[in-house]
Coordinates of C-alpha atoms and ligand atoms in Angstrom, one line a residue:
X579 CA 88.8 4.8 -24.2
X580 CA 88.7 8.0 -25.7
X581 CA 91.8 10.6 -24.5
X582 CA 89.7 13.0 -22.4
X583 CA 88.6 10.6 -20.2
X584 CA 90.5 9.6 -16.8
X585 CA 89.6 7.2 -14.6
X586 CA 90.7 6.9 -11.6
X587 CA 92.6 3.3 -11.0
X588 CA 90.4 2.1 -8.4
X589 CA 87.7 2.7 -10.1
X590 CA 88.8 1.2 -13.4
X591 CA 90.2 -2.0 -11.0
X592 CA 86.4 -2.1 -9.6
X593 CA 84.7 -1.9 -13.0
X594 CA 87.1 -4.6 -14.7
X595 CA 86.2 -6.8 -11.5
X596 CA 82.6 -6.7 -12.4
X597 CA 82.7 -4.7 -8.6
X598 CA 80.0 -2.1 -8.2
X599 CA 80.7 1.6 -8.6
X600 CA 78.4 4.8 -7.8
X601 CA 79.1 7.8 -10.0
X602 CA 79.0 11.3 -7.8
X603 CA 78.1 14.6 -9.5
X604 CA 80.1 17.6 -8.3
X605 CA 77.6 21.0 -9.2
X606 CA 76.7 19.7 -6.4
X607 CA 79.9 20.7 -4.6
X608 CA 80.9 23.6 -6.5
X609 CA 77.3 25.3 -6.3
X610 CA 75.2 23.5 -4.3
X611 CA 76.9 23.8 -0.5
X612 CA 78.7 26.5 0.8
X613 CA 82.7 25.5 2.1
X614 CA 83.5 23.5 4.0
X615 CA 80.1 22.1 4.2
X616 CA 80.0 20.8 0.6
X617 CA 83.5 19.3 1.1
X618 CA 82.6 17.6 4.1
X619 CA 79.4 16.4 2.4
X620 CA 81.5 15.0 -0.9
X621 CA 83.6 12.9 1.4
X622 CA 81.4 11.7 3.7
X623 CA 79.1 10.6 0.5
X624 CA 82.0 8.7 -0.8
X625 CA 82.4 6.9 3.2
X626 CA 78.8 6.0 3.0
X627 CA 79.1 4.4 -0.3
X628 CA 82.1 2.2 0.8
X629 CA 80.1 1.2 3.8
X630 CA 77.1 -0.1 1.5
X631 CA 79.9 -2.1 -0.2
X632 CA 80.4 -0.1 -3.8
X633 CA 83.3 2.3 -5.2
X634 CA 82.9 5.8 -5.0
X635 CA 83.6 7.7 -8.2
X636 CA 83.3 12.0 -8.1
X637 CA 82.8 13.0 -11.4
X638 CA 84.3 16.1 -12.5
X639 CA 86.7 17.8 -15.2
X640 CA 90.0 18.9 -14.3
X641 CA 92.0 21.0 -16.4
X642 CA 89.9 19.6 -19.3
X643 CA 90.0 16.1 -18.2
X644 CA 87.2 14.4 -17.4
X645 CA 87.5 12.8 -14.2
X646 CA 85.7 9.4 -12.8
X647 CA 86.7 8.8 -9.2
X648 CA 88.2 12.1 -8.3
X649 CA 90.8 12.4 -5.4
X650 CA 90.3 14.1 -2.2
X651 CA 92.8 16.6 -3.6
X652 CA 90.5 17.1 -6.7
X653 CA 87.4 17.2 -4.8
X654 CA 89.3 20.1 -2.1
X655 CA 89.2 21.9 -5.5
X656 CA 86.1 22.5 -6.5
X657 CA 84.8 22.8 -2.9
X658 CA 87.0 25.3 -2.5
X659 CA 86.5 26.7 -6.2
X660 CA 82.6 27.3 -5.3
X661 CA 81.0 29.4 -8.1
X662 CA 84.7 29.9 -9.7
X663 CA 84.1 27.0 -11.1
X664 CA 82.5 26.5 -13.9
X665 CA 79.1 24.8 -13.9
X666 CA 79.1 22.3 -17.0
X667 CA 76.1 20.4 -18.9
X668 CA 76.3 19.3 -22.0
X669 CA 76.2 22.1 -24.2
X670 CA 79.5 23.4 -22.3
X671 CA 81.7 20.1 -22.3
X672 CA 83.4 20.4 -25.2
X673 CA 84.5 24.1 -24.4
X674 CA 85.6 23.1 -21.3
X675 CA 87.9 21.0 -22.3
X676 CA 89.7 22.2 -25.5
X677 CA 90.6 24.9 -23.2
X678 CA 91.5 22.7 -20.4
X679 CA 89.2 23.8 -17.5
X680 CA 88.3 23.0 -14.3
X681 CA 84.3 21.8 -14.2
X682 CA 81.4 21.2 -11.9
X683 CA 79.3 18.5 -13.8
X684 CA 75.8 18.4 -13.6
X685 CA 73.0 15.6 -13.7
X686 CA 73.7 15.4 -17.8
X687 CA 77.2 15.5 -17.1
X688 CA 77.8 13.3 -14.9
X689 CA 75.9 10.6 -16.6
X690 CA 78.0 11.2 -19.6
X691 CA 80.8 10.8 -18.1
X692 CA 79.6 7.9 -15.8
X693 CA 78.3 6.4 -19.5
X694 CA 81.7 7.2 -21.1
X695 CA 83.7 4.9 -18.0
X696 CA 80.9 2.3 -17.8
X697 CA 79.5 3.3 -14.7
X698 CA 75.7 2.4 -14.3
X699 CA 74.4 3.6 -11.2
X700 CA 74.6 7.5 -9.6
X701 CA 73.6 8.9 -6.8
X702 CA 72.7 12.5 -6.1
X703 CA 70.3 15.1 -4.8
X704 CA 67.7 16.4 -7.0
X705 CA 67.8 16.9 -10.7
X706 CA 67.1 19.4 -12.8
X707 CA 63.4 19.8 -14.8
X708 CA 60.9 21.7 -16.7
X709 CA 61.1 24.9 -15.0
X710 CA 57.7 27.1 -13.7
X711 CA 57.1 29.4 -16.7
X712 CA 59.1 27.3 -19.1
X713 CA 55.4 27.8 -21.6
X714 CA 57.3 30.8 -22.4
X715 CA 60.8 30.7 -21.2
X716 CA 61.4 27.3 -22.8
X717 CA 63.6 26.9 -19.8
X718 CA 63.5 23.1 -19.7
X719 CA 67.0 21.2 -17.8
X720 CA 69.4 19.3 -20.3
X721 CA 69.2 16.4 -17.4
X722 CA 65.9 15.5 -18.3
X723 CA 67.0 15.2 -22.1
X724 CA 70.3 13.3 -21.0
X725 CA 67.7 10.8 -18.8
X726 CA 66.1 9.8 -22.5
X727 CA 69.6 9.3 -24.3
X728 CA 72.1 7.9 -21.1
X729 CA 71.9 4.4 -19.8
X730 CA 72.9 5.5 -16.3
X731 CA 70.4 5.1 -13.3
X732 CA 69.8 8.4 -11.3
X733 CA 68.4 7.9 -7.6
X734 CA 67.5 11.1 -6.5
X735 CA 65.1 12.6 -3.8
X736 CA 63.2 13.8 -6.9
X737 CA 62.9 17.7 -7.8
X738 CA 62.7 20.9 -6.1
X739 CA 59.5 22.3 -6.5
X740 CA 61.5 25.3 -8.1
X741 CA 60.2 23.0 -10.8
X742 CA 57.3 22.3 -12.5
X743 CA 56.8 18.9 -11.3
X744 CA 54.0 18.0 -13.0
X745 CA 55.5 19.2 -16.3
X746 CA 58.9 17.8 -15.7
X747 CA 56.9 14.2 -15.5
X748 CA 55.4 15.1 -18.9
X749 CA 58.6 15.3 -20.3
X750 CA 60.1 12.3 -18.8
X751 CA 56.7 10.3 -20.1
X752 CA 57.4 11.6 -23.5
X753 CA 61.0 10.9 -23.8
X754 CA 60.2 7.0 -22.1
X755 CA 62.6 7.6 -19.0
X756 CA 60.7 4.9 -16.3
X757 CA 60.2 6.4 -13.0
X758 CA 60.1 4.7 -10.0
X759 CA 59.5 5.8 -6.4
X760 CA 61.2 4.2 -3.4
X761 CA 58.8 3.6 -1.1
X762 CA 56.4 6.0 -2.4
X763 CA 53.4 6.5 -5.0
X764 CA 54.7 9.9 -5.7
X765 CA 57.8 12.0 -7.1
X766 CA 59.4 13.2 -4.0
X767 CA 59.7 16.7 -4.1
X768 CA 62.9 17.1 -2.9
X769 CA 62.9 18.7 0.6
X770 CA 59.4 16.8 1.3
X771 CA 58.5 13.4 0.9
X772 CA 55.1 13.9 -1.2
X773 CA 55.1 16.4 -4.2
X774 CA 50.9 15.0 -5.1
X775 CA 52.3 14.0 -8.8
X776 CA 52.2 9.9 -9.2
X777 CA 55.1 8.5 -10.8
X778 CA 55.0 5.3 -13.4
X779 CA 55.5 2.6 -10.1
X780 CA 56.8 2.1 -6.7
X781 CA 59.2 -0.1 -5.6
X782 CA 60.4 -1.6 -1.9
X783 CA 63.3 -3.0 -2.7
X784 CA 67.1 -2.4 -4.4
X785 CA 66.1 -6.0 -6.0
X786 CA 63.1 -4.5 -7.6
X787 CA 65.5 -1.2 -8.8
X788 CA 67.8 -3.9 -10.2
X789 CA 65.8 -5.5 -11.9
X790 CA 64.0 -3.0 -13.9
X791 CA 67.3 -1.5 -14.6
X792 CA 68.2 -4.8 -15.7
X793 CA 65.7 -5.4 -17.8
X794 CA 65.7 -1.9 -19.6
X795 CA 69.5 -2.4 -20.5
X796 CA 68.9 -6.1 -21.6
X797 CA 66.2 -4.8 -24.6
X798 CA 68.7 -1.9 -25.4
X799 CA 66.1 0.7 -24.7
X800 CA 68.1 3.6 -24.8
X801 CA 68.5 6.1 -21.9
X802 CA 68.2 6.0 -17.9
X803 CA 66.0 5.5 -15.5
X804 CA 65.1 7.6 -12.5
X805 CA 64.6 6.5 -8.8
X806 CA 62.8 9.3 -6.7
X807 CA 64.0 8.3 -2.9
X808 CA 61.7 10.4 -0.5
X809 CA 63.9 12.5 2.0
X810 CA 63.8 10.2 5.4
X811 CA 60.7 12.0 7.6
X812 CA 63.1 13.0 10.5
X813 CA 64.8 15.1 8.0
X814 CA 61.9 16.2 5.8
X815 CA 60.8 19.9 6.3
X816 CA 57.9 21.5 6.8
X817 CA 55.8 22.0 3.2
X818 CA 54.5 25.9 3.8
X819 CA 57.5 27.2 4.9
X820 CA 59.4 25.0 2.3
X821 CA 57.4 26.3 -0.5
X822 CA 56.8 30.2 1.0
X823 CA 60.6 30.3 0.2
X824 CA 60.5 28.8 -2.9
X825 CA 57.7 31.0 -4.1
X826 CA 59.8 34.1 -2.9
X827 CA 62.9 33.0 -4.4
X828 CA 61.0 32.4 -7.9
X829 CA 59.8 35.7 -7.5
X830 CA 63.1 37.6 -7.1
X831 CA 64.1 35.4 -10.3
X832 CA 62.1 36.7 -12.1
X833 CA 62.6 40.3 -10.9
X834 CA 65.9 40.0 -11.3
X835 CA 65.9 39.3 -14.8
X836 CA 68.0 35.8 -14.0
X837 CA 68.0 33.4 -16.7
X838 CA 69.9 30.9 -18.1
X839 CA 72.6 28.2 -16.3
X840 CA 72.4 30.7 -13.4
X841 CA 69.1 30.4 -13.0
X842 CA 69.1 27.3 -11.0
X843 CA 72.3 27.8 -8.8
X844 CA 69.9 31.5 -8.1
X845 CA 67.0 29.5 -6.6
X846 CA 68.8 27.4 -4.8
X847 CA 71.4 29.7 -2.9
X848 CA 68.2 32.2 -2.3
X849 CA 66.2 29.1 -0.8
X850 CA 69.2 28.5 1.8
X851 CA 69.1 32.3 2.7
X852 CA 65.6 32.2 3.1
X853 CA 65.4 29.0 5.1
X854 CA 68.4 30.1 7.6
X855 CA 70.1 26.7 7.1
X856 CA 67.7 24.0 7.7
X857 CA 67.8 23.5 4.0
X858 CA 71.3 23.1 4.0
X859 CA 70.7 19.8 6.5
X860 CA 67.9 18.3 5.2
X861 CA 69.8 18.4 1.9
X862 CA 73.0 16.5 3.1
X863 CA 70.9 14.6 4.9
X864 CA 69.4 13.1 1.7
X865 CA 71.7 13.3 -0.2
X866 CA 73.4 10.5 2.4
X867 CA 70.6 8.6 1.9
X868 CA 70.4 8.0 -2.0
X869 CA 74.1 7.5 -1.9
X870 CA 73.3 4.2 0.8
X871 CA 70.3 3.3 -2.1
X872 CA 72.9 3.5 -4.8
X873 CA 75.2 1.5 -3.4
X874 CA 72.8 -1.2 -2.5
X875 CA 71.2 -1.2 -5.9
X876 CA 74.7 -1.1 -7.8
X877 CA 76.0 -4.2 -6.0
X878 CA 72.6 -6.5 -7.2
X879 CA 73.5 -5.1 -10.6
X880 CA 76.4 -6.5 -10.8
X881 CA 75.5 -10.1 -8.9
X882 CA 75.1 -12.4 -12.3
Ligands
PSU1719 N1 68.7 20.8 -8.3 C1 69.0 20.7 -7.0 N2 70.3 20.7 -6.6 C2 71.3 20.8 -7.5 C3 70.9 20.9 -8.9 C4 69.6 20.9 -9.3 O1 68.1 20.6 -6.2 O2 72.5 20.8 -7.2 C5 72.1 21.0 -9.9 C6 72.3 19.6 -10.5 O3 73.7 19.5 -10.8 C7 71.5 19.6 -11.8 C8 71.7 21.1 -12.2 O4 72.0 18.8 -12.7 O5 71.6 21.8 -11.0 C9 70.6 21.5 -13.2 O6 70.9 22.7 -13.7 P1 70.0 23.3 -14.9 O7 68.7 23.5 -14.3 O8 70.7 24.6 -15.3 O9 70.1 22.3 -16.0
MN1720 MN1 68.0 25.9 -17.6

């Protein structure tokens, strides 16, 4: 185990138990919720994955540690930290840490880390993609690059249409990450079940997630896989205001001159202004219910 990693005992107990574990990312906390919300959100996510019979594990870095199962101490941290705290993909890591930092891991990140602690499945919102424009601002997210390297599983509720979708599906064909929709023909797009992009198959079951996880890990392909779980319908919101704001908030990018890591955390706080807060629901909301799929899924990974 190399000496930056730390895993936390129950989760190193669960893993050398053959028990199943569900990696959490923590950009999500840091950037993606206002306190207390996003604390609230972390812990509940960790409940809900103890209810559907796996181990919780927060991924995070702590004064240059990186962290698999924070504690609720850790987690009170960088809730409270918000945009303090330093959001960290790849490219950052090692800075991060020779200078002992506190970080808020992304989608790369946190499969990284999960990777690094043996941790196969991971549940979060929505990841990171080719952005609109990117033909010229080459502003394409080091999540979907970690998807082609990592052998972690990423159930999602599929992209923001901050994105280009259709693009960030290009990518993924050309790096051979599968993607597999939950119930659906289609990428989810995040705050709406139906984004009109097909993905490579659907699935109805965690059996069926298992097993093509399974049998992608058995050949050694390298890299993840990613599960795109629609947004449950009571929670989904409507798609012409959802997108009117997204549009606007594109816009005043743009305008703005905002480029960069802060170009995503941008999008998304303007979207929640725009919205009033409905956002902010529907987000926890399924957020909750990719961290139930996780758990399912990682428990039939590890039954044989
Ligand atoms: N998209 C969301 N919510 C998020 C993120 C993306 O809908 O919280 C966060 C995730 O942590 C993701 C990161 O990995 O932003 C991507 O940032 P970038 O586009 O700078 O790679
Ligand atoms: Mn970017």
């Amino acid at each position: 185990m190399n000496k930056y990693l730390s895993v936390n005992p129950e989760v190193s107990e669960a893993l050398s138990a053959g028990k199943p574990v569900v990696a959490l990312e923590s950009t999500i906390i840091s950037h993606g919720m206002p306190y207390p919300r996003n604390m609230e959100t972390a812990l509940n996510v960790e409940r809900i994955i103890r209810e559907n019979g796996a181990v919780p594990a927060t991924i995070c870095i702590i004064g240059g540690k990186l962290v698999a199962g924070a504690t609720e101490e850790q987690i009170a941290r960088l809730a409270r930290g918000g945009s303090d705290i330093a959001k960290v993909s790849r490219r950052d890591l090692p800075i991060i840490c020779a200078r002992g930092l506190d970080g808020a891991t992304t989608v790369a990140t946190t499969m990284i880390i999960a990777a690094m602690a043996g941790i196969k499945v991971f549940a979060t919102g929505g990841i990171g993609g080719v952005h609109r424009g990117a033909e010229t601002t080459m502003d394409i997210s080091a999540d979907l690059e970690e998807l082609a390297m990592t052998p972690v599983m990423v159930v999602c509720a599929g992209a923001k249409s901050i994105l280009d979708l259709g693009l960030t599906l290009e990518y993924l064909e050309t790096k051979g990450v599968p993607v597999v929709g939950y119930g659906t023909d289609e990428l989810p797009a995040f705050y709406t079940r139906r984004s009109g992009f097909g993905v490579d198959c659907r699935v109805d079951t965690p059996e069926e997630l298992a097993a093509i996880f399974r049998a992608k890990l058995d050949m050694g392909l390298r890299g993840g896989m990613l599960v795109g779980n629609p947004i449950p319908e009571e929670y989904s919101m409507d798609e012409k205001i959802i997108n009117k704001a997204i549009d606007e908030a594109v816009e005043e990018a743009k305008r703005s001159g905002i480029h960069g890591k802060a170009t995503t955390p941008f999008l998304l706080a303007k979207i929640k202004d725009l919205t009033g807060g409905d956002s902010l629901e529907s987000n926890i909301m399924l957020v909750y219910n990719n961290a139930r799929l996780a758990a399912k899924t990682a428990a039939l990974l590890c039954g044989r």
